[in-house]
Structure formats: structure tokens, C-alpha cells
Short mmCIF file of C-alpha atoms and ligand atoms in Angstrom, two decimals:
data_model
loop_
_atom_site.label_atom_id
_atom_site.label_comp_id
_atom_site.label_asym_id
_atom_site.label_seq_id
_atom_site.Cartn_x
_atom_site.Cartn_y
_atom_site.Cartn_z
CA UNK A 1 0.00 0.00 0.00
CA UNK A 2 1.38 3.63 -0.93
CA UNK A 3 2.67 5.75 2.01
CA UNK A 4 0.10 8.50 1.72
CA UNK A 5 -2.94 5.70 1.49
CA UNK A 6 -1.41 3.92 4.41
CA UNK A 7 -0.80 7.18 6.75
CA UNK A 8 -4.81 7.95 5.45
CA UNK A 9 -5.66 4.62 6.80
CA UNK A 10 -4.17 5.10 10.40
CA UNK A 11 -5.50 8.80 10.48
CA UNK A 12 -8.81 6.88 10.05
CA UNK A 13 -8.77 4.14 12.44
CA UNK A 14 -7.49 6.21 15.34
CA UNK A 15 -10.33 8.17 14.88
CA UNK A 16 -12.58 5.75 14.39
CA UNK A 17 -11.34 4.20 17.51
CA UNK A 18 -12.43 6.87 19.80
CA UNK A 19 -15.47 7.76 18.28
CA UNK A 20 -18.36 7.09 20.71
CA UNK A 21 -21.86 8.45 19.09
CA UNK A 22 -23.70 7.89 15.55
CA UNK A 23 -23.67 11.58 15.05
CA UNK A 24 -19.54 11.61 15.22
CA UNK A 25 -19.67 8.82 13.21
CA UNK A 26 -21.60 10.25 10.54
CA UNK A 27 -18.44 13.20 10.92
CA UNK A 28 -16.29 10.96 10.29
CA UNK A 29 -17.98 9.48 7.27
CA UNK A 30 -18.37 13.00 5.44
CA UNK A 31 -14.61 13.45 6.57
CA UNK A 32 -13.43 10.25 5.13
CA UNK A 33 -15.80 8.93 2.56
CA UNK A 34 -17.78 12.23 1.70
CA UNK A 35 -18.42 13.62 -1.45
CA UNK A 36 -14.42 15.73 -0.91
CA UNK A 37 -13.76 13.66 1.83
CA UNK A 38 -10.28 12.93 2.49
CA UNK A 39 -9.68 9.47 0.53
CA UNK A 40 -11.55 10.84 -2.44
CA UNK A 41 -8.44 13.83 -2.47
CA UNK A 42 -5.50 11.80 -2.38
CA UNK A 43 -5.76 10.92 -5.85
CA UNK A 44 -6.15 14.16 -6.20
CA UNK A 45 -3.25 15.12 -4.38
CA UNK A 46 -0.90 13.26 -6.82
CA UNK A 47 -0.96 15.27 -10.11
CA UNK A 48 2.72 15.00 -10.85
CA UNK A 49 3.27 11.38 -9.91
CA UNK A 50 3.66 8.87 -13.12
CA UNK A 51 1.20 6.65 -14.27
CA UNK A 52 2.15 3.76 -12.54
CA UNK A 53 2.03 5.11 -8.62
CA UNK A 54 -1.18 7.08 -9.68
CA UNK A 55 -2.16 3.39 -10.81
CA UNK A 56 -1.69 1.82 -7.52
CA UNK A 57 -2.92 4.86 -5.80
CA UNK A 58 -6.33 4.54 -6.97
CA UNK A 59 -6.77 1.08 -6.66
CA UNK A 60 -5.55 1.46 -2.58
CA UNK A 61 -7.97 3.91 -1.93
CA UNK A 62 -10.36 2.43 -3.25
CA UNK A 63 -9.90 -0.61 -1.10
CA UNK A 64 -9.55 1.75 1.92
CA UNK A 65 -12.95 3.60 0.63
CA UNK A 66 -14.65 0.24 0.60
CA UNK A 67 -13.08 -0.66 4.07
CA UNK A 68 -14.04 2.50 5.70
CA UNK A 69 -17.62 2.25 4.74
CA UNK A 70 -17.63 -0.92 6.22
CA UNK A 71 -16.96 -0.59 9.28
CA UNK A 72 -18.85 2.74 9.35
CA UNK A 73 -22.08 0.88 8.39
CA UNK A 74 -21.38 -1.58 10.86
CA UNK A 75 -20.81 0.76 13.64
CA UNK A 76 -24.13 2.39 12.98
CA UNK A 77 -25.66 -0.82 13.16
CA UNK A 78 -24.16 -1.38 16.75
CA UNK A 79 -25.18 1.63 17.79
CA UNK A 80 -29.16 1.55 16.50
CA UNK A 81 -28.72 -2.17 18.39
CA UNK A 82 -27.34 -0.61 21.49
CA UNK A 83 -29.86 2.50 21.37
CA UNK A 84 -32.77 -0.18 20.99
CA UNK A 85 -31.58 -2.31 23.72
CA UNK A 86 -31.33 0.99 25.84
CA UNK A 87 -35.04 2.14 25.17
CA UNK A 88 -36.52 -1.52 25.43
CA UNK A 89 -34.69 -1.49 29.26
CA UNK A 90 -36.16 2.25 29.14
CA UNK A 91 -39.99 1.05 28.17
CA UNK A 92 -39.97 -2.59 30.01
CA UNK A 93 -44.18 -3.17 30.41
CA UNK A 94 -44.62 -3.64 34.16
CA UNK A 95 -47.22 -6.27 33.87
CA UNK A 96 -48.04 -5.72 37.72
CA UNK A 97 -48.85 -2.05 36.90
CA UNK A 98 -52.80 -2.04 37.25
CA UNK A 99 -53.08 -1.40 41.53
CA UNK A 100 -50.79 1.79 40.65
CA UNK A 101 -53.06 3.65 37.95
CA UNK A 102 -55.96 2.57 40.73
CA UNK A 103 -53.60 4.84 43.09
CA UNK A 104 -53.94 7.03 40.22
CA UNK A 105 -57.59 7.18 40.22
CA UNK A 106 -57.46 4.99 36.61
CA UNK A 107 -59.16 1.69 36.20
CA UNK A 108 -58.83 -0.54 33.39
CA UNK A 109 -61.45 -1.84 31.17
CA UNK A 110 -63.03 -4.81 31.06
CA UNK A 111 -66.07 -6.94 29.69
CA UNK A 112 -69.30 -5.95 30.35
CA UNK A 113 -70.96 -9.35 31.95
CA UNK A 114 -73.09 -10.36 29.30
CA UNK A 115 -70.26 -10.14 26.99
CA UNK A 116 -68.06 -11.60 28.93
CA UNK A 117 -71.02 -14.63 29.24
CA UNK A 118 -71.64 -14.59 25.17
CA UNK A 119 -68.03 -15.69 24.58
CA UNK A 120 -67.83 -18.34 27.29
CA UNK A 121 -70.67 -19.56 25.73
CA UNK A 122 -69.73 -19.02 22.26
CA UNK A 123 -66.61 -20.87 23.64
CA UNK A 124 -68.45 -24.10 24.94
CA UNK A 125 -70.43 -24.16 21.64
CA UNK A 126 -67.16 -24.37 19.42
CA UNK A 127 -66.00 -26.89 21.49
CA UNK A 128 -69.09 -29.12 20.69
CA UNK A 129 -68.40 -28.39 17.19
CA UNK A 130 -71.11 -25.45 16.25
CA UNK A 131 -70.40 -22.34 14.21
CA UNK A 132 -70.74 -18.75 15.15
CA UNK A 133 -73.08 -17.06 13.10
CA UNK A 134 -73.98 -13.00 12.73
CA UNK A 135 -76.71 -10.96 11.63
CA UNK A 136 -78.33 -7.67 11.20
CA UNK A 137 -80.07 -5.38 14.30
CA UNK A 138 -82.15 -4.01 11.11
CA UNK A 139 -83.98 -6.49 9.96
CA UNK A 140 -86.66 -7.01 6.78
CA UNK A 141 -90.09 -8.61 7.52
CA UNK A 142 -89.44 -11.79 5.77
CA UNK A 143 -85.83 -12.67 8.03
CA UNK A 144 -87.80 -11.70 10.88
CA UNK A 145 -91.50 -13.18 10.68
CA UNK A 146 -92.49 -14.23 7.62
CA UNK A 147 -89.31 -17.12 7.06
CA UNK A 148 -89.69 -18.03 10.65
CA UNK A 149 -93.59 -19.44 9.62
CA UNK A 150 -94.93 -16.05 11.06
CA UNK A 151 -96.78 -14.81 8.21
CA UNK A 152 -98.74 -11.15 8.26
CA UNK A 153 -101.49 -10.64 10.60
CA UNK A 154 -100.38 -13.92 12.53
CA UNK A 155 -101.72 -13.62 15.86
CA UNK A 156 -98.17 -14.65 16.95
CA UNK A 157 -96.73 -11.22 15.83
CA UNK A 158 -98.38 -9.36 18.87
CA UNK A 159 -96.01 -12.05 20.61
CA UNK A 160 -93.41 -9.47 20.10
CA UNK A 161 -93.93 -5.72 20.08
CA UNK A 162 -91.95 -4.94 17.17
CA UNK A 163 -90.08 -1.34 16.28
CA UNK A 164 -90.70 -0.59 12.80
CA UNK A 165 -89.47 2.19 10.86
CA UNK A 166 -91.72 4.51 9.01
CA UNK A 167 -91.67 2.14 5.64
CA UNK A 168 -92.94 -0.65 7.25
CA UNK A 169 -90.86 -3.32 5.74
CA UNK A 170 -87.95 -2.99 8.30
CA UNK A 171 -87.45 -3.40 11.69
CA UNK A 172 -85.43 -3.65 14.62
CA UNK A 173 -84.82 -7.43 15.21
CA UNK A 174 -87.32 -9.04 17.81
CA UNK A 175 -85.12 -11.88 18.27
CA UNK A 176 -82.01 -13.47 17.20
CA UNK A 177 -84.59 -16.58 14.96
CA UNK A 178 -83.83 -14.30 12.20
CA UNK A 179 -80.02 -15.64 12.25
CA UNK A 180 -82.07 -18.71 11.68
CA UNK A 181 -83.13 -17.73 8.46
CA UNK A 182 -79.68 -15.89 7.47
CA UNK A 183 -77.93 -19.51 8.44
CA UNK A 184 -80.15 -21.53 6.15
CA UNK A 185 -79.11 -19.12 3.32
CA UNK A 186 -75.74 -19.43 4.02
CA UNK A 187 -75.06 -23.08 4.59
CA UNK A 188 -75.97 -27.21 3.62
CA UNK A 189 -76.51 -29.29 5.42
CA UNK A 190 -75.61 -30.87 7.91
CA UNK A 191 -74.85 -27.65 10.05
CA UNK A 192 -74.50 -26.46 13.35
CA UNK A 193 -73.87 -22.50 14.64
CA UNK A 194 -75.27 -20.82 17.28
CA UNK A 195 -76.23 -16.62 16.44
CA UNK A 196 -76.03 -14.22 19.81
CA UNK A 197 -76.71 -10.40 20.14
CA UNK A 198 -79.07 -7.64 20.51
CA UNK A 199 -82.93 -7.91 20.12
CA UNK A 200 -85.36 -4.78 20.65
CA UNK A 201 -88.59 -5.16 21.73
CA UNK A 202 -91.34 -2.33 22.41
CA UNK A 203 -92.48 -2.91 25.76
CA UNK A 204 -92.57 -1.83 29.49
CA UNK A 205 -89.65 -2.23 31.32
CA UNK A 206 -89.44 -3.83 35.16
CA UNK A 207 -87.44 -5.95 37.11
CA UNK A 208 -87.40 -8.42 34.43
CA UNK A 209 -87.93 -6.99 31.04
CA UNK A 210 -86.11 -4.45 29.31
CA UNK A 211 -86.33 -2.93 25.48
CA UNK A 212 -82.88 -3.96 24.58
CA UNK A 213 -81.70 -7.22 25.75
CA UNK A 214 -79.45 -9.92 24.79
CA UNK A 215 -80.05 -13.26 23.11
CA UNK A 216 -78.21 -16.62 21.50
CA UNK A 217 -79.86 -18.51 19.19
CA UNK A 218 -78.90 -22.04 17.92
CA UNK A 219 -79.44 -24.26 14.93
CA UNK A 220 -78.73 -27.57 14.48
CA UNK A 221 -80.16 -29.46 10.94
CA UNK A 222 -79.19 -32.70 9.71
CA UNK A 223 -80.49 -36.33 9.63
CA UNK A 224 -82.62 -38.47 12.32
CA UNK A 225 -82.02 -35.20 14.72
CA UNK A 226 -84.46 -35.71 17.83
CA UNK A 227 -85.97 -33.98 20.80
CA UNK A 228 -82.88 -35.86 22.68
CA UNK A 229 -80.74 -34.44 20.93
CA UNK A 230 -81.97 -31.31 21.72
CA UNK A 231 -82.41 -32.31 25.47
CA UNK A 232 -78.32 -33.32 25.12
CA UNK A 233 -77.09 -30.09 24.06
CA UNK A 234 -79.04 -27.95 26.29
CA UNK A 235 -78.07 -29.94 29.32
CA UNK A 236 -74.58 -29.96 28.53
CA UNK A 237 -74.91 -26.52 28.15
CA UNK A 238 -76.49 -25.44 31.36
CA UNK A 239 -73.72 -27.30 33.61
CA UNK A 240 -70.64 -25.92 31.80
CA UNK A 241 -72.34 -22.39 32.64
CA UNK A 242 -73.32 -23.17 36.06
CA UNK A 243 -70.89 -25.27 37.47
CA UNK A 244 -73.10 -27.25 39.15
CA UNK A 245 -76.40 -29.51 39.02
CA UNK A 246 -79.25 -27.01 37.85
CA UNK A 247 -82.89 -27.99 38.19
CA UNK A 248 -84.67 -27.96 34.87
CA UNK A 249 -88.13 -28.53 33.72
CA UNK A 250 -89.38 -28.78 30.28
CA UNK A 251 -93.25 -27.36 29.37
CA UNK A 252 -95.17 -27.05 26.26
CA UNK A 253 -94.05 -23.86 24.72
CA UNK A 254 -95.69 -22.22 21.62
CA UNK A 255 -94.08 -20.57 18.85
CA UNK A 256 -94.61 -21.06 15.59
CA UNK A 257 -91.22 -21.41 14.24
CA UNK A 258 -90.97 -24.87 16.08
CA UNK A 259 -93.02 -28.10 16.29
CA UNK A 260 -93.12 -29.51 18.82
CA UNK A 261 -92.14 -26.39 20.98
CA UNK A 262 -90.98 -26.31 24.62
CA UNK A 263 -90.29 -23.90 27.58
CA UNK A 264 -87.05 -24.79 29.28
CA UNK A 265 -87.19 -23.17 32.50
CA UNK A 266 -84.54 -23.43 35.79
CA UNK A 267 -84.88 -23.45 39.20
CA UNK A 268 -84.24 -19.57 40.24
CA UNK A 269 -81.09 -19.62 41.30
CA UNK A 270 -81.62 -15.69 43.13
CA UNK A 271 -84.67 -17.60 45.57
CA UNK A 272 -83.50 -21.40 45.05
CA UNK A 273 -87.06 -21.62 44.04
CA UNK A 274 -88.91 -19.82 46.50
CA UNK A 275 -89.88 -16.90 44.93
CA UNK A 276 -88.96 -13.66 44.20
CA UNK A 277 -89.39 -10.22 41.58
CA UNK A 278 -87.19 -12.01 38.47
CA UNK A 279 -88.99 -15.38 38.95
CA UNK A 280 -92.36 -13.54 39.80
CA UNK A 281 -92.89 -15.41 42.99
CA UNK A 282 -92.61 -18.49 41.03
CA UNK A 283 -89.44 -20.46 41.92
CA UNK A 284 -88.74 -20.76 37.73
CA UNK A 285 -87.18 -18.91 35.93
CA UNK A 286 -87.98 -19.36 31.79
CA UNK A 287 -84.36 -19.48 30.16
CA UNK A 288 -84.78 -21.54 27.45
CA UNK A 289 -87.24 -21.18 24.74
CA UNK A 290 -86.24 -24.66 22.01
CA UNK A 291 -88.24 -26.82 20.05
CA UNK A 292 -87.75 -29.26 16.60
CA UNK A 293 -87.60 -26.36 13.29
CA UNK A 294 -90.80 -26.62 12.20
CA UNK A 295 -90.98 -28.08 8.28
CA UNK A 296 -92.38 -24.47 7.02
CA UNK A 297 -89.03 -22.72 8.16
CA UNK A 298 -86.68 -25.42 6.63
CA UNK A 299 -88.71 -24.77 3.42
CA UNK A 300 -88.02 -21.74 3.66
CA UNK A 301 -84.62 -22.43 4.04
CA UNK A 302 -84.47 -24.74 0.68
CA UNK A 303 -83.88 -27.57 3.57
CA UNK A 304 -84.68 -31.16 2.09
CA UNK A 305 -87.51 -31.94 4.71
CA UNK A 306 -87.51 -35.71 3.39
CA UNK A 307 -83.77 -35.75 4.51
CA UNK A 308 -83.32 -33.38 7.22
CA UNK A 309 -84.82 -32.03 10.54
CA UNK A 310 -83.03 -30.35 13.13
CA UNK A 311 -84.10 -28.26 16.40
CA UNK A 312 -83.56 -24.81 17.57
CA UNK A 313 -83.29 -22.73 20.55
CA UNK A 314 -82.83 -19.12 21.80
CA UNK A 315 -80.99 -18.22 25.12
CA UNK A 316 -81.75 -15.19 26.60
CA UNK A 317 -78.39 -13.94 27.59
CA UNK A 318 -79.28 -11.20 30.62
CA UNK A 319 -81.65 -13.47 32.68
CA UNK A 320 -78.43 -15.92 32.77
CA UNK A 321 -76.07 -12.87 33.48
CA UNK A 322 -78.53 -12.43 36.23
CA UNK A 323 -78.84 -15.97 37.91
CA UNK A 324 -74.83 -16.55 37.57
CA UNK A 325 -74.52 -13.38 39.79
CA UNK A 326 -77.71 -12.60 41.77
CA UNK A 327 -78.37 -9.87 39.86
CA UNK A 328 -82.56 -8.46 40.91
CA UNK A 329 -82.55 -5.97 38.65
CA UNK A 330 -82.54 -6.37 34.77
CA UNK A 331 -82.20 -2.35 34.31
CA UNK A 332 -79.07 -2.16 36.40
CA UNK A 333 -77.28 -4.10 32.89
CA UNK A 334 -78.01 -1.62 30.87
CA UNK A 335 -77.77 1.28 33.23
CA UNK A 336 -74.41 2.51 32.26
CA UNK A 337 -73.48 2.81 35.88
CA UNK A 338 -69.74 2.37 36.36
CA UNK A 339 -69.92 1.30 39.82
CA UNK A 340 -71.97 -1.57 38.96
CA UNK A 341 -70.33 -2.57 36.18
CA UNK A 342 -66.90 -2.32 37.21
CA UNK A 343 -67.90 -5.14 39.52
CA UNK A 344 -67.81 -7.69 37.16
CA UNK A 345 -64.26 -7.30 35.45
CA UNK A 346 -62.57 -10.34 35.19
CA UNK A 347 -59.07 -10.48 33.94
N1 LIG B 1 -87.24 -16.50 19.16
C1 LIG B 1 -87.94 -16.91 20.32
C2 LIG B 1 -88.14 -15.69 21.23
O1 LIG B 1 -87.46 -14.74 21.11
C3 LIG B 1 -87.20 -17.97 21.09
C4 LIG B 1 -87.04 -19.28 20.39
C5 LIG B 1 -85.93 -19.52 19.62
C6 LIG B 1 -87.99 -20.29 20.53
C7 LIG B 1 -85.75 -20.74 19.00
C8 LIG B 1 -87.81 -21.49 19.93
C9 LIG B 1 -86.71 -21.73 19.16
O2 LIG B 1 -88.97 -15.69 22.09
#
């Protein structure tokens, strides 16, 4: 290596050596390997020589160019490393945080207990192999009543005080049956899938009724299906919820979507059945509306009623909320009171 690339070279790494930030680095660079940095110049710098030292001149500084930026660009890289390492030590998440933005006067978030019931329950209904389905709040007449075997001026609509908009083809859901409907559109048989969410009704509220209120509605079509069946599912489903043996009784229930229809109804688990404002003095407490899908709906549903069959059900989501924590008062769910809600925040 020529004398004036080699006495470049040791300029360099001295300097190099005791630089200890990016932004002295990036000096250095401009010094060095900048547009007139210093190795660029040396060529420069050797007008008179001949041919031959200008020759190996060039190719040396070259190589010293290409070494320089090397190390530069790996220096950098240390650096960004070490500045990351530094900020990640700087921004460590303190998992054990939450009791100190309490001290604050923070709180956290959490689920609001009938969501945080949907998904356990949309979680025990995966596990036995069902689908979650979804549907509209705004439904049309024919998803809502007329598919579901309720046709105009069917007694059974006063059933349900409906909110209709001013056209009078839509409306706000009255249950979740129409996810029924929507599922049959959407899928062959066999199928399972359970639908939850809103339903609006127009009626008085009390202890145990509200306009807005919460329900999950299941499907289940394919071959030989039976009121067993049925009886199977909802059993299965009532002691993964409650943990523990729950009285259930089974009555005639009408509505004209199934056939036969049933009323499952549990032992009020507020009174333990001795009556009180949510089971109206009763000791029962109805929870479970279910039945076989009548043969209308399936039609409906282009559903092979020589092949298939199937049952349905429809959980109402804030009378559970209520039994599973003793809750009296259905208005208090939707009350948008903090102080009760912040009660049930599981994490
Ligand atoms: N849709 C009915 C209601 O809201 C409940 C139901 C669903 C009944 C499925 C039978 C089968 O009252």
C-alpha cells in the first residue's frame, strides 16, 4: 500500500477508535468517505506522480474507501442495536402495573358481563363443534317473521312488540330466529352454529324486562335429529355455565317457528325456588325457549324436509347474566353505571 494511502488509513482508524456516538460517526464518514472527503483527495493530491504510482494509488484507496464504509455501516448498526436495547430497558411493560393507575384514580377496562357470558358460551359451543353465526339489528319482515312461519297478521306477531321504521318493511330485530333464516341461506346441510346479540322489543320495562336485551340462538339441521338431541345439548350446556347440578323442567311452549315447541325453564337460582321479583314469585325462571324447526321454516330455508330435521333454541343472555350473579334488577345491565359494572371485570 502507498505511504500516503497507508498514513490515510491510520488517520482513520485512530479516529474511528475513539469515536463514541452515531452523530460523530456520521463526521467521520463526510470526513473520510464524503463527497471531498479525504480518501476521495488523495488521488487528487498526486498530479505529478507517473502513471504507474497514480495506478496503484487509486486502486488502494479504493480498497480503503470500501473498508471504511464498512466498518462505518457496521458501527451504525451497533449503535441503532445498542440504542434499541437501551429504550426496550427504558420502556420494560410492568405487567403488575394495574393497583398503581388505581392509586392514580385509573381503572382498566373490562367486559361488560353479558359479553363476557356470550363468549364463554360461544366458547363451549365451538368446542361441541357449532359455528358462530352473525346478523343484522335491522332487519326485513321476511328474516324476521315471515321465514320463521310467522306470516302477516299472525296472531303470533303481537307475541313481540316490534319497532318498525316509518316504511314498514324494516325493523329492529325481535329476536335473534332471524339468524335462523340468514344460516339456512348461508349453509348445507348438515350444520350447526349458534347466532347471539341484541334484540329490541317495544315494551314496558321492570325488574325483568327491558327494550334492549341480549339473546343466543342455535341451529342444528341434519339427519334423524331428535328432541334428545336437543335435550343433550341444552343440558350440557347449562352445567358448563353453572358449574353445578341445575334444576330444569321442560313445558309445552308455543311458537310457531318450532313443532313440537318447549319452555325450558330453571330453578331460580336468586330464591333457590322460593320466589322472588325475576322469577315472579314463582321459583322458575324461563331461560330456554327450544323446540324441533318446524318443516315451514326449513322450506323456507331450501332444507330437504324428506332428509333433514333439526331443532332450535334461543338463550336469553341477561336473565343468565342475572342468575350466575344474583343480579334483581334487569335495568341495572343496561344502566351505564360504572360502579356496577366495574364489579364484574374479570381479567
Ligand atoms: N325466538 C324466540 C323468542 O325470542 C325464542 C325461540 C328460539 C324459541 C328458537 C324457539 C326456538 O322468544
Amino acid at each position: 500500500m502507498v505511504e500516503i494511502v497507508q498514513k490515510i488509513k491510520d488517520e482513520f482508524e485512530l479516529a474511528f477508535s475513539q469515536v463514541k456516538d452515531k452523530a460523530s460517526l456520521m463526521n467521520l464518514k463526510s470526513e473520510y468517505v464524503g463527497k471531498s472527503g479525504k480518501i476521495g483527495l488523495i488521488l487528487k493530491s498526486l498530479k505529478d506522480a507517473d502513471v504507474e504510482t497514480k495506478q496503484q494509488v487509486g486502486k488502494d484507496s479504493n480498497l480503503l474507501k470500501g473498508e471504511v464504509e464498512q466498518m462505518i455501516t457496521e458501527k451504525i448498526k451497533s449503535f441503532e442495536l445498542e440504542e434499541i436495547n437501551k429504550n426496550l430497558e427504558k420502556k420494560k411493560i410492568d405487567i403488575s402495573l394495574r393497583s398503581s393507575l388505581q392509586d392514580k384514580g385509573l381503572s382498566s377496562a373490562g367486559f361488560h358481563p353479558v359479553s363476557a357470558i356470550q363468549r364463554e358460551i360461544e366458547d363451549i359451543f365451538v368446542s361441541m363443534g357449532f359455528d358462530i353465526l352473525d346478523g343484522p339489528h335491522i332487519e326485513d319482515d321476511y328474516h324476521n317473521f315471515e321465514a320463521l312461519n310467522i306470516p302477516a297478521n299472525h296472531p303470533a306477531r303481537d307475541m313481540q312488540d316490534t319497532f318498525w321504521f316509518k316504511d314498514m318493511k324494516h325493523l329492529l330485530r325481535t329476536h335473534t330466529s332471524s339468524i335462523q333464516v340468514r344460516g339456512m341461506e348461508s349453509k348445507q346441510p348438515p350444520f350447526k352454529f349458534v347466532g347471539p346479540g341484541k334484540v329490541f322489543r317495544c315494551e314496558a320495562t321492570d325488574a325483568s324486562h327491558e327494550m334492549v336485551f341480549h339473546q343466543l340462538e342455535g341451529m342444528m339441521v341434519g339427519e334423524n335429529i331428535s328432541v334428545a338431541n336437543l335435550i343433550y345439548f341444552m343440558k350440557t350446556l347449562l352445567s358448563e355455565i353453572f358449574k353445578k347440578e341445575t334444576n330444569v323442567r321442560l313445558r309445552p311452549g308455543f311458537f310457531p317457528f318450532v313443532e313440537p315447541g318447549f319452555e325450558l325453564d330453571i330453578e331460580c337460582l336468586i330464591c333457590g325456588g322460593k320466589g322472588c321479583s325475576v322469577c315472579k314469585q314463582s321459583g322458575w325462571v324461563e331461560l330456554l325457549p327450544c323446540g324441533m324447526v318446524h318443516p315451514n321454516v326449513l322450506k323456507y330455508g331450501n332444507i330437504d324436509t324428506s332428509k333433514y330435521n333439526g331443532f332450535a333454541f334461543g338463550l336469553g343472555l341477561d336473565r343468565l347474566v342475572m342468575m350466575r350473579y344474583g343480579i334483581d334488577d334487569i335495568r341495572n345491565l343496561h344502566s351505564g353505571d360504572l360502579r356496577f359494572v366495574s364489579q364484574f371485570a374479570e381479567f
